[in-house]
Structure formats: structure tokens, C-alpha cells
PDB file of C-alpha atoms and ligand atoms in Angstrom:
ATOM      1  CA  ILE A   1      -4.578  43.773  22.461  1.00  0.00           C
ATOM      2  CA  ASN A   2      -4.153  41.706  25.400  1.00  0.00           C
ATOM      3  CA  LEU A   3      -7.230  40.585  26.141  1.00  0.00           C
ATOM      4  CA  PHE A   4      -7.415  39.666  21.982  1.00  0.00           C
ATOM      5  CA  LEU A   5      -4.448  37.643  22.776  1.00  0.00           C
ATOM      6  CA  VAL A   6      -6.016  35.880  25.435  1.00  0.00           C
ATOM      7  CA  LEU A   7      -8.613  34.936  23.524  1.00  0.00           C
ATOM      8  CA  ILE A   8      -6.870  33.656  20.641  1.00  0.00           C
ATOM      9  CA  LEU A   9      -4.635  31.609  23.101  1.00  0.00           C
ATOM     10  CA  PHE A  10      -8.165  30.295  24.014  1.00  0.00           C
ATOM     11  CA  ILE A  11      -9.193  29.074  20.718  1.00  0.00           C
ATOM     12  CA  PHE A  12      -6.208  27.682  19.519  1.00  0.00           C
ATOM     13  CA  SER A  13      -5.778  25.019  22.424  1.00  0.00           C
ATOM     14  CA  PHE A  14      -9.545  24.419  21.510  1.00  0.00           C
ATOM     15  CA  LEU A  15      -9.079  23.153  19.423  1.00  0.00           C
ATOM     16  CA  LEU A  16      -5.887  21.694  19.862  1.00  0.00           C
ATOM     17  CA  GLY A  17      -8.006  20.101  22.786  1.00  0.00           C
ATOM     18  CA  LEU A  18     -10.727  18.778  20.503  1.00  0.00           C
ATOM     19  CA  LYS A  19      -8.078  16.692  17.854  1.00  0.00           C
ATOM     20  CA  ASN A  20      -6.502  15.218  20.263  1.00  0.00           C
ATOM     21  CA  THR A  21      -9.837  14.129  22.009  1.00  0.00           C
ATOM     22  CA  HIS A  22     -11.141  12.908  18.349  1.00  0.00           C
ATOM     23  CA  GLN A  23      -7.303  11.052  18.679  1.00  0.00           C
ATOM     24  CA  LYS A  24      -8.346   9.625  21.620  1.00  0.00           C
ATOM     25  CA  THR A  25     -11.455   8.545  20.820  1.00  0.00           C
ATOM     26  CA  VAL A  26     -10.135   6.619  17.393  1.00  0.00           C
ATOM     27  CA  LYS A  27      -7.032   5.772  19.098  1.00  0.00           C
ATOM     28  CA  SER A  28      -9.496   3.746  21.517  1.00  0.00           C
ATOM     29  CA  MET A  29     -11.970   2.093  18.770  1.00  0.00           C
ATOM     30  CA  ILE A  30      -8.939   0.830  16.633  1.00  0.00           C
ATOM     31  CA  GLU A  31      -7.864  -0.978  20.053  1.00  0.00           C
ATOM     32  CA  ILE A  32     -11.540  -2.549  19.751  1.00  0.00           C
ATOM     33  CA  GLY A  33     -10.978  -2.926  15.809  1.00  0.00           C
ATOM     34  CA  ILE A  34      -8.330  -4.917  16.784  1.00  0.00           C
ATOM     35  CA  ARG A  35      -9.905  -6.725  19.492  1.00  0.00           C
ATOM     36  CA  LYS A  36     -12.949  -7.697  17.257  1.00  0.00           C
ATOM     37  CA  LYS A  37     -10.645  -8.487  14.416  1.00  0.00           C
ATOM     38  CA  GLU A  38     -12.158  -6.064  11.965  1.00  0.00           C
ATOM     39  CA  PHE A  39      -9.722  -5.560  10.034  1.00  0.00           C
ATOM     40  CA  ILE A  40     -10.464  -6.956   6.339  1.00  0.00           C
ATOM     41  CA  PRO A  41      -8.421  -7.536   2.991  1.00  0.00           C
ATOM     42  CA  TYR A  42      -9.158  -5.834  -0.172  1.00  0.00           C
ATOM     43  CA  TYR A  43      -7.789  -7.260  -2.924  1.00  0.00           C
ATOM     44  CA  GLN A  44      -7.135  -5.027  -6.375  1.00  0.00           C
ATOM     45  CA  PRO A  45      -5.598  -6.585  -9.401  1.00  0.00           C
ATOM     46  CA  ILE A  46      -2.794  -5.502 -11.300  1.00  0.00           C
ATOM     47  CA  ILE A  47      -3.934  -6.723 -14.980  1.00  0.00           C
ATOM     48  CA  ASN A  48      -1.223  -6.830 -17.589  1.00  0.00           C
ATOM     49  CA  SER A  49      -2.863  -4.630 -20.233  1.00  0.00           C
ATOM     50  CA  LEU A  50      -0.924  -6.603 -23.175  1.00  0.00           C
ATOM     51  CA  SER A  51      -2.368 -10.004 -22.548  1.00  0.00           C
ATOM     52  CA  GLY A  52      -5.458  -9.099 -20.378  1.00  0.00           C
ATOM     53  CA  GLU A  53      -4.243 -11.481 -18.269  1.00  0.00           C
ATOM     54  CA  ILE A  54      -4.173 -10.579 -13.730  1.00  0.00           C
ATOM     55  CA  ILE A  55      -0.682 -10.701 -12.483  1.00  0.00           C
ATOM     56  CA  GLY A  56      -0.817 -10.070  -8.724  1.00  0.00           C
ATOM     57  CA  CYS A  57      -3.376  -7.983  -6.784  1.00  0.00           C
ATOM     58  CA  GLU A  58      -3.015  -5.067  -4.557  1.00  0.00           C
ATOM     59  CA  THR A  59      -4.039  -5.823  -0.444  1.00  0.00           C
ATOM     60  CA  LEU A  60      -5.847  -2.728   1.064  1.00  0.00           C
ATOM     61  CA  LEU A  61      -6.908  -2.484   4.310  1.00  0.00           C
ATOM     62  CA  ARG A  62     -10.354  -1.846   5.164  1.00  0.00           C
ATOM     63  CA  TRP A  63     -12.149  -1.501   8.639  1.00  0.00           C
ATOM     64  CA  HIS A  64     -15.795  -3.045   8.640  1.00  0.00           C
ATOM     65  CA  LYS A  65     -16.876  -1.751  11.902  1.00  0.00           C
ATOM     66  CA  SER A  66     -19.869  -3.538  13.774  1.00  0.00           C
ATOM     67  CA  ASN A  67     -22.428  -1.486  12.711  1.00  0.00           C
ATOM     68  CA  GLY A  68     -21.857  -2.196   8.807  1.00  0.00           C
ATOM     69  CA  ASP A  69     -19.754   1.495   8.072  1.00  0.00           C
ATOM     70  CA  ILE A  70     -17.022   0.712   6.242  1.00  0.00           C
ATOM     71  CA  ILE A  71     -14.222   2.786   6.669  1.00  0.00           C
ATOM     72  CA  PRO A  72     -11.322   3.791   4.198  1.00  0.00           C
ATOM     73  CA  PRO A  73      -7.380   4.054   5.623  1.00  0.00           C
ATOM     74  CA  ASN A  74      -6.500   7.333   4.996  1.00  0.00           C
ATOM     75  CA  ALA A  75      -8.564   8.382   7.546  1.00  0.00           C
ATOM     76  CA  PHE A  76      -7.024   5.788  10.759  1.00  0.00           C
ATOM     77  CA  ILE A  77      -3.598   5.063   9.102  1.00  0.00           C
ATOM     78  CA  ASP A  78      -1.249   7.991  10.360  1.00  0.00           C
ATOM     79  CA  ILE A  79      -3.412   6.985  14.268  1.00  0.00           C
ATOM     80  CA  ALA A  80      -2.596   4.142  14.254  1.00  0.00           C
ATOM     81  CA  GLU A  81       0.743   4.190  13.290  1.00  0.00           C
ATOM     82  CA  LYS A  82       1.164   7.656  16.101  1.00  0.00           C
ATOM     83  CA  ASN A  83       0.209   4.181  18.364  1.00  0.00           C
ATOM     84  CA  LYS A  84       2.102   1.834  17.862  1.00  0.00           C
ATOM     85  CA  GLN A  85      -1.720   0.214  16.679  1.00  0.00           C
ATOM     86  CA  ILE A  86      -0.115  -1.286  13.252  1.00  0.00           C
ATOM     87  CA  TYR A  87       1.270  -3.212  14.085  1.00  0.00           C
ATOM     88  CA  GLU A  88      -0.916  -5.457  15.537  1.00  0.00           C
ATOM     89  CA  ILE A  89      -3.013  -4.212  12.030  1.00  0.00           C
ATOM     90  CA  THR A  90      -0.011  -5.991   9.892  1.00  0.00           C
ATOM     91  CA  ASP A  91       0.005  -8.714  12.073  1.00  0.00           C
ATOM     92  CA  LEU A  92      -4.439  -9.141  11.464  1.00  0.00           C
ATOM     93  CA  LEU A  93      -3.337  -8.568   7.760  1.00  0.00           C
ATOM     94  CA  ILE A  94      -0.637 -11.336   6.789  1.00  0.00           C
ATOM     95  CA  ASP A  95      -2.568 -13.301   8.890  1.00  0.00           C
ATOM     96  CA  GLN A  96      -6.353 -13.285   6.288  1.00  0.00           C
ATOM     97  CA  VAL A  97      -4.082 -12.514   3.828  1.00  0.00           C
ATOM     98  CA  THR A  98      -2.039 -15.549   3.947  1.00  0.00           C
ATOM     99  CA  ALA A  99      -4.533 -17.544   4.998  1.00  0.00           C
ATOM    100  CA  ASP A 100      -6.532 -16.511   2.052  1.00  0.00           C
ATOM    101  CA  ILE A 101      -3.936 -16.237  -0.282  1.00  0.00           C
ATOM    102  CA  SER A 102      -2.483 -19.851  -0.006  1.00  0.00           C
ATOM    103  CA  SER A 103      -6.335 -21.270  -0.658  1.00  0.00           C
ATOM    104  CA  LEU A 104      -6.622 -19.932  -4.014  1.00  0.00           C
ATOM    105  CA  LYS A 105      -6.212 -23.221  -6.544  1.00  0.00           C
ATOM    106  CA  GLY A 106      -4.628 -22.929  -9.984  1.00  0.00           C
ATOM    107  CA  LEU A 107      -2.484 -19.764  -9.610  1.00  0.00           C
ATOM    108  CA  ASP A 108       0.164 -18.676 -12.660  1.00  0.00           C
ATOM    109  CA  ASP A 109       2.825 -19.208 -11.237  1.00  0.00           C
ATOM    110  CA  GLN A 110       3.962 -15.782 -10.761  1.00  0.00           C
ATOM    111  CA  PHE A 111       0.540 -14.303  -9.089  1.00  0.00           C
ATOM    112  CA  TYR A 112       1.380 -12.514  -5.899  1.00  0.00           C
ATOM    113  CA  ALA A 113      -0.401 -10.606  -2.646  1.00  0.00           C
ATOM    114  CA  SER A 114       1.713  -7.343  -2.443  1.00  0.00           C
ATOM    115  CA  ILE A 115       0.963  -6.026   1.716  1.00  0.00           C
ATOM    116  CA  ASN A 116       2.354  -1.848   2.438  1.00  0.00           C
ATOM    117  CA  VAL A 117       3.951  -1.745   4.994  1.00  0.00           C
ATOM    118  CA  LEU A 118       5.743   2.213   6.381  1.00  0.00           C
ATOM    119  CA  PRO A 119       9.051   2.002   6.206  1.00  0.00           C
ATOM    120  CA  ARG A 120       9.349   2.187  10.031  1.00  0.00           C
ATOM    121  CA  GLN A 121       8.077  -1.302  10.061  1.00  0.00           C
ATOM    122  CA  LEU A 122      10.895  -2.499   7.582  1.00  0.00           C
ATOM    123  CA  GLU A 123      13.433  -1.264  10.065  1.00  0.00           C
ATOM    124  CA  ASN A 124      12.703  -4.541  12.292  1.00  0.00           C
ATOM    125  CA  GLN A 125      13.637  -7.253  11.548  1.00  0.00           C
ATOM    126  CA  THR A 126      11.211  -9.726  13.852  1.00  0.00           C
ATOM    127  CA  PHE A 127       8.796  -8.131  10.884  1.00  0.00           C
ATOM    128  CA  ALA A 128      10.979 -10.398   8.679  1.00  0.00           C
ATOM    129  CA  THR A 129      11.176 -13.405  11.159  1.00  0.00           C
ATOM    130  CA  LYS A 130       6.571 -12.911  11.367  1.00  0.00           C
ATOM    131  CA  LEU A 131       6.423 -12.845   8.195  1.00  0.00           C
ATOM    132  CA  LEU A 132       8.012 -15.830   6.889  1.00  0.00           C
ATOM    133  CA  GLN A 133       6.661 -17.989   9.992  1.00  0.00           C
ATOM    134  CA  LYS A 134       2.787 -17.068   8.945  1.00  0.00           C
ATOM    135  CA  LEU A 135       3.785 -17.653   4.772  1.00  0.00           C
ATOM    136  CA  SER A 136       5.072 -21.354   6.189  1.00  0.00           C
ATOM    137  CA  GLU A 137       2.448 -21.910   8.264  1.00  0.00           C
ATOM    138  CA  HIS A 138       0.021 -21.781   5.699  1.00  0.00           C
ATOM    139  CA  GLU A 139       2.339 -23.093   3.307  1.00  0.00           C
ATOM    140  CA  MET A 140       1.909 -20.652   1.352  1.00  0.00           C
ATOM    141  CA  PRO A 141       5.057 -20.134  -1.444  1.00  0.00           C
ATOM    142  CA  ASN A 142       7.100 -17.527  -0.551  1.00  0.00           C
ATOM    143  CA  HIS A 143       7.320 -15.645  -3.802  1.00  0.00           C
ATOM    144  CA  ARG A 144       3.597 -15.073  -3.121  1.00  0.00           C
ATOM    145  CA  LEU A 145       4.295 -12.639  -1.045  1.00  0.00           C
ATOM    146  CA  ALA A 146       5.065  -9.100  -2.025  1.00  0.00           C
ATOM    147  CA  ILE A 147       5.849  -5.768   0.126  1.00  0.00           C
ATOM    148  CA  GLU A 148       5.479  -2.471  -0.943  1.00  0.00           C
ATOM    149  CA  VAL A 149       6.509   0.435   0.973  1.00  0.00           C
ATOM    150  CA  THR A 150       5.904   4.082   0.619  1.00  0.00           C
ATOM    151  CA  GLU A 151       7.586   6.841   0.160  1.00  0.00           C
ATOM    152  CA  SER A 152       5.482   9.673   1.771  1.00  0.00           C
ATOM    153  CA  THR A 153       7.397   9.079   4.681  1.00  0.00           C
ATOM    154  CA  PRO A 154      10.972   8.714   5.475  1.00  0.00           C
ATOM    155  CA  PHE A 155      12.683   6.153   7.092  1.00  0.00           C
ATOM    156  CA  THR A 156      14.982   6.851   9.688  1.00  0.00           C
ATOM    157  CA  ASP A 157      16.962   4.023  10.094  1.00  0.00           C
ATOM    158  CA  LEU A 158      18.408   3.382   6.583  1.00  0.00           C
ATOM    159  CA  LYS A 159      21.271   0.188   7.653  1.00  0.00           C
ATOM    160  CA  SER A 160      18.624  -2.404   9.592  1.00  0.00           C
ATOM    161  CA  ALA A 161      16.016  -1.306   6.653  1.00  0.00           C
ATOM    162  CA  LYS A 162      18.152  -2.441   4.519  1.00  0.00           C
ATOM    163  CA  SER A 163      19.450  -5.878   6.018  1.00  0.00           C
ATOM    164  CA  VAL A 164      15.836  -6.329   7.063  1.00  0.00           C
ATOM    165  CA  MET A 165      14.445  -5.892   3.101  1.00  0.00           C
ATOM    166  CA  GLN A 166      18.180  -7.775   1.886  1.00  0.00           C
ATOM    167  CA  ARG A 167      17.119 -10.782   4.166  1.00  0.00           C
ATOM    168  CA  LEU A 168      13.512 -10.894   2.432  1.00  0.00           C
ATOM    169  CA  ILE A 169      14.182 -10.441  -0.506  1.00  0.00           C
ATOM    170  CA  ASP A 170      16.559 -13.570  -0.374  1.00  0.00           C
ATOM    171  CA  ASN A 171      13.309 -15.207   0.511  1.00  0.00           C
ATOM    172  CA  ASP A 172      11.463 -14.581  -2.716  1.00  0.00           C
ATOM    173  CA  ILE A 173      10.057 -11.956  -1.738  1.00  0.00           C
ATOM    174  CA  SER A 174      10.775  -9.122  -3.875  1.00  0.00           C
ATOM    175  CA  ILE A 175       9.909  -5.640  -2.420  1.00  0.00           C
ATOM    176  CA  LYS A 176       8.449  -2.566  -4.139  1.00  0.00           C
ATOM    177  CA  LEU A 177       8.468   1.054  -3.863  1.00  0.00           C
ATOM    178  CA  ASP A 178       5.019   2.592  -3.848  1.00  0.00           C
ATOM    179  CA  ASP A 179       4.041   6.117  -3.971  1.00  0.00           C
ATOM    180  CA  ALA A 180       7.398   7.009  -6.453  1.00  0.00           C
ATOM    181  CA  GLY A 181       8.450  10.556  -6.991  1.00  0.00           C
ATOM    182  CA  THR A 182       5.582  11.873  -4.315  1.00  0.00           C
ATOM    183  CA  GLY A 183       7.491  11.851  -1.288  1.00  0.00           C
ATOM    184  CA  PHE A 184      10.665  11.293   0.566  1.00  0.00           C
ATOM    185  CA  GLY A 185      13.815   9.900  -0.959  1.00  0.00           C
ATOM    186  CA  GLY A 186      12.942   9.178  -3.885  1.00  0.00           C
ATOM    187  CA  PHE A 187      16.001   7.989  -6.584  1.00  0.00           C
ATOM    188  CA  SER A 188      17.851   8.305  -3.251  1.00  0.00           C
ATOM    189  CA  TYR A 189      15.535   5.251  -1.476  1.00  0.00           C
ATOM    190  CA  LEU A 190      15.867   3.486  -5.103  1.00  0.00           C
ATOM    191  CA  GLN A 191      19.771   3.842  -5.075  1.00  0.00           C
ATOM    192  CA  GLN A 192      20.157   2.729  -0.987  1.00  0.00           C
ATOM    193  CA  LEU A 193      17.833   0.408  -0.611  1.00  0.00           C
ATOM    194  CA  PRO A 194      16.883  -3.165  -2.736  1.00  0.00           C
ATOM    195  CA  PHE A 195      13.945  -2.201  -4.834  1.00  0.00           C
ATOM    196  CA  ASN A 196      12.871  -4.195  -7.857  1.00  0.00           C
ATOM    197  CA  THR A 197       9.267  -2.843  -8.336  1.00  0.00           C
ATOM    198  CA  LEU A 198       8.236   1.449  -8.932  1.00  0.00           C
ATOM    199  CA  LYS A 199       4.828   2.248  -8.713  1.00  0.00           C
ATOM    200  CA  ILE A 200       3.789   5.282 -10.727  1.00  0.00           C
ATOM    201  CA  ASP A 201       1.744   7.204  -8.148  1.00  0.00           C
ATOM    202  CA  LYS A 202      -1.767   8.418  -9.664  1.00  0.00           C
ATOM    203  CA  MET A 203      -0.482  12.290  -9.357  1.00  0.00           C
ATOM    204  CA  PHE A 204       1.171  11.422 -12.399  1.00  0.00           C
ATOM    205  CA  ILE A 205      -0.762   9.404 -14.475  1.00  0.00           C
ATOM    206  CA  ASP A 206      -3.452  11.967 -13.990  1.00  0.00           C
ATOM    207  CA  THR A 207      -2.016  14.209 -16.020  1.00  0.00           C
ATOM    208  CA  ILE A 208      -1.632  11.991 -18.803  1.00  0.00           C
ATOM    209  CA  GLY A 209      -2.631  14.171 -21.866  1.00  0.00           C
ATOM    210  CA  THR A 210      -3.072  17.710 -20.092  1.00  0.00           C
ATOM    211  CA  CYS A 211      -0.240  19.951 -19.975  1.00  0.00           C
ATOM    212  CA  ASP A 212       1.326  20.135 -17.182  1.00  0.00           C
ATOM    213  CA  VAL A 213       4.581  20.109 -16.053  1.00  0.00           C
ATOM    214  CA  LYS A 214       3.783  16.602 -13.686  1.00  0.00           C
ATOM    215  CA  ALA A 215       3.896  15.105 -17.054  1.00  0.00           C
ATOM    216  CA  ASN A 216       6.913  15.854 -17.686  1.00  0.00           C
ATOM    217  CA  ILE A 217       7.947  13.764 -14.335  1.00  0.00           C
ATOM    218  CA  LEU A 218       5.732  10.966 -15.177  1.00  0.00           C
ATOM    219  CA  ASN A 219       8.676   9.977 -17.992  1.00  0.00           C
ATOM    220  CA  ALA A 220      11.125  11.401 -16.241  1.00  0.00           C
ATOM    221  CA  ILE A 221      10.173   8.320 -13.606  1.00  0.00           C
ATOM    222  CA  ILE A 222      10.093   5.997 -16.240  1.00  0.00           C
ATOM    223  CA  THR A 223      12.817   6.508 -18.454  1.00  0.00           C
ATOM    224  CA  PHE A 224      14.329   6.227 -15.209  1.00  0.00           C
ATOM    225  CA  GLY A 225      12.693   2.743 -14.079  1.00  0.00           C
ATOM    226  CA  LYS A 226      13.984   1.176 -17.843  1.00  0.00           C
ATOM    227  CA  LYS A 227      17.429   2.758 -17.190  1.00  0.00           C
ATOM    228  CA  ALA A 228      17.554   0.818 -14.096  1.00  0.00           C
ATOM    229  CA  LYS A 229      15.639  -1.926 -15.597  1.00  0.00           C
ATOM    230  CA  LEU A 230      13.232  -2.228 -12.336  1.00  0.00           C
ATOM    231  CA  THR A 231       9.278  -3.471 -12.825  1.00  0.00           C
ATOM    232  CA  MET A 232       7.473  -0.576 -13.663  1.00  0.00           C
ATOM    233  CA  ILE A 233       3.107  -0.707 -12.380  1.00  0.00           C
ATOM    234  CA  ALA A 234       0.973   1.865 -13.160  1.00  0.00           C
ATOM    235  CA  GLU A 235      -0.883   3.006 -10.356  1.00  0.00           C
ATOM    236  CA  GLY A 236      -4.513   5.225 -10.386  1.00  0.00           C
ATOM    237  CA  VAL A 237      -5.321   4.223 -13.649  1.00  0.00           C
ATOM    238  CA  GLU A 238      -9.143   5.032 -14.845  1.00  0.00           C
ATOM    239  CA  THR A 239      -8.760   5.328 -18.147  1.00  0.00           C
ATOM    240  CA  LEU A 240      -8.375   3.468 -21.412  1.00  0.00           C
ATOM    241  CA  ASP A 241      -6.124   6.265 -22.833  1.00  0.00           C
ATOM    242  CA  GLN A 242      -4.115   5.962 -20.556  1.00  0.00           C
ATOM    243  CA  VAL A 243      -4.031   2.548 -20.674  1.00  0.00           C
ATOM    244  CA  GLU A 244      -2.929   3.212 -24.386  1.00  0.00           C
ATOM    245  CA  TYR A 245      -0.115   6.028 -23.709  1.00  0.00           C
ATOM    246  CA  LEU A 246       1.453   3.861 -20.896  1.00  0.00           C
ATOM    247  CA  ARG A 247       1.680   0.392 -23.431  1.00  0.00           C
ATOM    248  CA  GLU A 248       3.162   3.310 -25.699  1.00  0.00           C
ATOM    249  CA  GLN A 249       5.984   4.650 -23.218  1.00  0.00           C
ATOM    250  CA  GLY A 250       6.710   0.501 -22.768  1.00  0.00           C
ATOM    251  CA  VAL A 251       4.946  -0.078 -18.925  1.00  0.00           C
ATOM    252  CA  TYR A 252       2.102  -2.494 -19.020  1.00  0.00           C
ATOM    253  CA  LEU A 253       1.455  -3.021 -15.728  1.00  0.00           C
ATOM    254  CA  ILE A 254      -1.962  -1.741 -14.820  1.00  0.00           C
ATOM    255  CA  GLN A 255      -4.226  -0.781 -11.905  1.00  0.00           C
ATOM    256  CA  GLY A 256      -6.992   1.166 -11.224  1.00  0.00           C
ATOM    257  CA  PHE A 257     -10.574   1.695 -11.764  1.00  0.00           C
ATOM    258  CA  VAL A 258     -10.277   1.602 -15.825  1.00  0.00           C
ATOM    259  CA  TYR A 259      -9.644  -2.851 -14.760  1.00  0.00           C
ATOM    260  CA  ALA A 260     -11.623  -2.996 -11.197  1.00  0.00           C
ATOM    261  CA  LYS A 261     -11.771  -1.603  -7.977  1.00  0.00           C
ATOM    262  CA  PRO A 262     -10.273  -3.020  -4.713  1.00  0.00           C
ATOM    263  CA  MET A 263     -12.640  -5.426  -4.271  1.00  0.00           C
ATOM    264  CA  PRO A 264     -13.234  -8.610  -1.162  1.00  0.00           C
ATOM    265  CA  PHE A 265     -11.642 -11.878  -1.647  1.00  0.00           C
ATOM    266  CA  ASP A 266     -15.103 -13.565  -2.608  1.00  0.00           C
ATOM    267  CA  GLU A 267     -15.119 -11.266  -5.264  1.00  0.00           C
ATOM    268  CA  LEU A 268     -11.542 -11.754  -5.996  1.00  0.00           C
ATOM    269  CA  LYS A 269     -11.803 -15.115  -6.749  1.00  0.00           C
ATOM    270  CA  THR A 270     -14.690 -14.519  -9.048  1.00  0.00           C
ATOM    271  CA  PHE A 271     -12.381 -12.058 -11.221  1.00  0.00           C
ATOM    272  CA  ILE A 272      -9.498 -14.637 -11.202  1.00  0.00           C
ATOM    273  CA  ASN A 273     -11.830 -17.016 -12.653  1.00  0.00           C
ATOM    274  CA  ALA A 274     -12.960 -14.906 -15.575  1.00  0.00           C
ATOM    275  CA  CYS A 275      -9.836 -14.013 -16.180  1.00  0.00           C
ATOM    276  CA  LYS A 276      -8.632 -17.409 -16.947  1.00  0.00           C
ATOM    277  CA  SER A 277     -11.831 -17.999 -19.195  1.00  0.00           C
ATOM    278  CA  ASN A 278     -11.240 -15.499 -21.164  1.00  0.00           C
TER     279      ASN A 278
HETATM  280  P1  LIG B 301      -1.725   3.149  -1.765  1.00  0.00           P
HETATM  281  O1  LIG B 301      -0.340   2.027  -1.682  1.00  0.00           O
HETATM  282  O2  LIG B 301      -1.385   3.646  -3.272  1.00  0.00           O
HETATM  283  O3  LIG B 301      -3.034   2.547  -2.649  1.00  0.00           O
HETATM  284  C1  LIG B 301      -3.402   2.842  -3.812  1.00  0.00           C
HETATM  285  C2  LIG B 301      -4.726   3.637  -3.271  1.00  0.00           C
HETATM  286  O4  LIG B 301      -5.095   3.866  -4.884  1.00  0.00           O
HETATM  287  C3  LIG B 301      -6.048   2.849  -3.135  1.00  0.00           C
HETATM  288  O5  LIG B 301      -6.769   3.430  -1.961  1.00  0.00           O
HETATM  289  C4  LIG B 301      -6.644   2.314  -3.729  1.00  0.00           C
HETATM  290  O6  LIG B 301      -8.078   2.094  -3.186  1.00  0.00           O
HETATM  291  C5  LIG B 301      -6.444   3.309  -4.594  1.00  0.00           C
HETATM  292  N1  LIG B 301      -6.695   3.650  -6.441  1.00  0.00           N
HETATM  293  C6  LIG B 301      -6.668   2.478  -6.980  1.00  0.00           C
HETATM  294  N2  LIG B 301      -6.986   2.937  -8.221  1.00  0.00           N
HETATM  295  C7  LIG B 301      -7.047   3.675  -8.500  1.00  0.00           C
HETATM  296  C8  LIG B 301      -8.085   4.391  -9.022  1.00  0.00           C
HETATM  297  O7  LIG B 301      -7.995   4.166 -10.205  1.00  0.00           O
HETATM  298  N3  LIG B 301      -8.496   5.900  -9.037  1.00  0.00           N
HETATM  299  C9  LIG B 301      -8.541   5.649  -7.604  1.00  0.00           C
HETATM  300  N4  LIG B 301      -9.114   7.064  -7.420  1.00  0.00           N
HETATM  301  N5  LIG B 301      -7.916   5.608  -6.845  1.00  0.00           N
HETATM  302  C10 LIG B 301      -7.126   4.181  -7.376  1.00  0.00           C
HETATM  303  P2  LIG B 301      -6.882   3.492  -0.179  1.00  0.00           P
HETATM  304  O8  LIG B 301      -7.681   1.768   0.116  1.00  0.00           O
HETATM  305  O9  LIG B 301      -8.052   3.728  -0.380  1.00  0.00           O
HETATM  306  O10 LIG B 301      -6.067   2.709   0.455  1.00  0.00           O
HETATM  307  C11 LIG B 301      -5.073   4.836   0.266  1.00  0.00           C
HETATM  308  C12 LIG B 301      -3.660   4.657   1.264  1.00  0.00           C
HETATM  309  O11 LIG B 301      -3.802   3.843   2.408  1.00  0.00           O
HETATM  310  C13 LIG B 301      -2.955   3.468   0.253  1.00  0.00           C
HETATM  311  O12 LIG B 301      -2.948   3.926  -0.681  1.00  0.00           O
HETATM  312  C14 LIG B 301      -1.237   2.994   1.442  1.00  0.00           C
HETATM  313  O13 LIG B 301      -0.778   4.408   1.490  1.00  0.00           O
HETATM  314  C15 LIG B 301      -1.815   3.404   2.925  1.00  0.00           C
HETATM  315  N6  LIG B 301      -2.950   1.802   2.521  1.00  0.00           N
HETATM  316  C16 LIG B 301      -3.712   0.688   2.196  1.00  0.00           C
HETATM  317  N7  LIG B 301      -4.182  -0.931   3.246  1.00  0.00           N
HETATM  318  C17 LIG B 301      -2.711  -0.120   4.214  1.00  0.00           C
HETATM  319  C18 LIG B 301      -1.770  -1.125   5.310  1.00  0.00           C
HETATM  320  O14 LIG B 301      -2.283  -2.575   5.046  1.00  0.00           O
HETATM  321  N8  LIG B 301      -0.862  -1.084   5.786  1.00  0.00           N
HETATM  322  C19 LIG B 301      -0.346   0.770   5.735  1.00  0.00           C
HETATM  323  N9  LIG B 301       1.007   0.736   6.361  1.00  0.00           N
HETATM  324  N10 LIG B 301      -1.034   1.409   4.528  1.00  0.00           N
HETATM  325  C20 LIG B 301      -2.216   1.041   3.710  1.00  0.00           C
HETATM  326 CA1  LIG B 302       0.682   0.477  -2.139  1.00  0.00          CA
HETATM  327 CA1  LIG B 303       0.187   3.834  -4.196  1.00  0.00          CA
HETATM  328 CA1  LIG B 304      -0.866   7.196  -3.371  1.00  0.00          CA
END
């Protein structure tokens, strides 16, 4: 039995070692990526399904490695957060997004680009200070930038988060609760923090037209959103049937492959012009 235990321990520490080595490798690769500015914003349009107009877009990080590989965020965000590299990556992203969006001409007044931040980033005034500085550097109107905060990791300091969020809102930057209903806080964050928009996660959109019990949750979220007078954006919408169902429920703002996938900035420009000429 002792031998067996030793063997188990050995395998366990071997696997743990492998995991640590993997994380260390990714960490140093991210460090190089930051230096070479390999983290690029992609943009996914958000469409009003009633008018067909583009009302804004979400910025989604892609890592363009020098060997041509494009790495999606889920492969590195967690590690970048753990190593506090996410701060530098977000700084890079904000730099590029403000440069990109401020270069667009003839935009609708409502048009905005949202960026994703982790709850922890919103607990620090430096974040707001830097962001407002970047916007004024690029002479980009503040309302053209919005923030999405996921509730899939928890806030640790609600009081600080609240004051940073209030400062951003006072400066015309709106704050959206991402992945609503999937994680921590949920409706309690909506009560305590000044969100004005709710992003309904793909997990719930996928239940449309099924008998899944989660379909009830979708309806509960929509009912809540209406009562609380929150703007709602449905995310991960892939079919026109889903668009139709959501429209019947009073949800018109749609982000999903049914209209467009996340795309590089050049393609976004083409997409916006195509929307205009329709
Ligand atoms: P998210 O914020 O919930 O972003 C939506 C995700 O759904 C994106 O995945 C998007 O490509 C995907 N999506 C949108 N419509 C559809 C659809 O119709 N079908 C399917 N199958 N997927 C759809 P992506 O780009 O891989 O990003 C994954 C997550 O990574 C994001 O989830 C967000 O939490 C995180 N992320 C992305 N960029 C950043 C960033 O700059 N900072 C931070 N902290 N997190 C980021
Ligand atoms: Ca998001
Ligand atoms: Ca989301
Ligand atoms: Ca999500």
C-alpha cells in the first residue's frame, strides 16, 4: 500500500510540475508578445435587428504570433491575469482601440466600441485615469468607449469598484455586465453596481427553441432586464429563429455569427460602410 501511495504521489507531483512548466512557458511567451505588440483587437459588430444598423462593436483580443498562429483569448487570459500581465495587455489594447475608432469618419453618434475588463481592473482608479487620458489623447469622444465586466470572476472590493465605475459613468463611459447569470454576483451585482446594460450569454441563447430548463432562466433575465430598465444585448446569436424569438421578447440588440464574426479593423471599416449603403 505504501508503495502504491508513493507511486500516486509521484504521478501527482509530476503532473503538477508539467502544469507549472506549461504556465511558466506561456508566461514568458506572453512577455515577448507584449514587447512585440502581438496582442491585437478584433471587432464584432452589434446590430439592431429592427433597423439592420450597426450600433457598436465589442473588442475581442487576439494574439497574433510571429509564426502566423492566431491564439484566442481563452488560451491565455487566465494565465495573463494570474501573472498580472493582463494590465499591460489591456493598456496595449486601449491604445489600439482608441487609435482605430477615432480614425473612423462619419460614424453614427451612438456608435461605440466596448472593451472587456476583469472585475479586479475596475477596482483601481489608475485604470480610469489612464483610459480617460488615452481618449483625450486621441480626441475620441468618451461615449464612443464602453466597458464590459464579466461576472465569471468575482469582485473583491465592491466599494472601490463602485467609485471607479461611477467616475467612468460621470465621464460618459457606459458599463455593461457581461455573461449575466452565469457566474458570481449575478443579480446582486446588478443591484449594487451602476450597470446600464446586460449582456445575455450564449449559454442562454442556445436554449431558445429547446425544452432545456435554462430556457426559463433566459425569460427571467429578460423580464428582470425590462423591469430594471436595462439595455439588453443578446450574445452568441447564430440563427434567424433566435433573432426572431428575441425580437418577440423585446430584445433587439444582437451580437453573433448570424450577423458577423469578430474581425480585424480593416474588415470592420468595410462592414460599417456596407451597413450604410444598405
Ligand atoms: P465574451 O466577452 O463573452 O465574448 C464573447 C465571445 O463569444 C467571443 O469569444 C466571441 O467571439 C464569441 N461569439 C460571439 N458570437 C458568437 C456566436 O454567434 N457563436 C459562437 N460560437 N461564439 C460567438 P472570444 O473572442 O473567443 O473571447 C472569449 C472571451 O475572452 C470573451 O468572452 C472575454 O471574456 C475574453 N476576452 C476577450 N478579449 C478580452 C480582453 O481584452 N480582456 C479580457 N480581460 N478578456 C477578454
Ligand atoms: Ca464581453
Ligand atoms: Ca459575454
Ligand atoms: Ca461568454
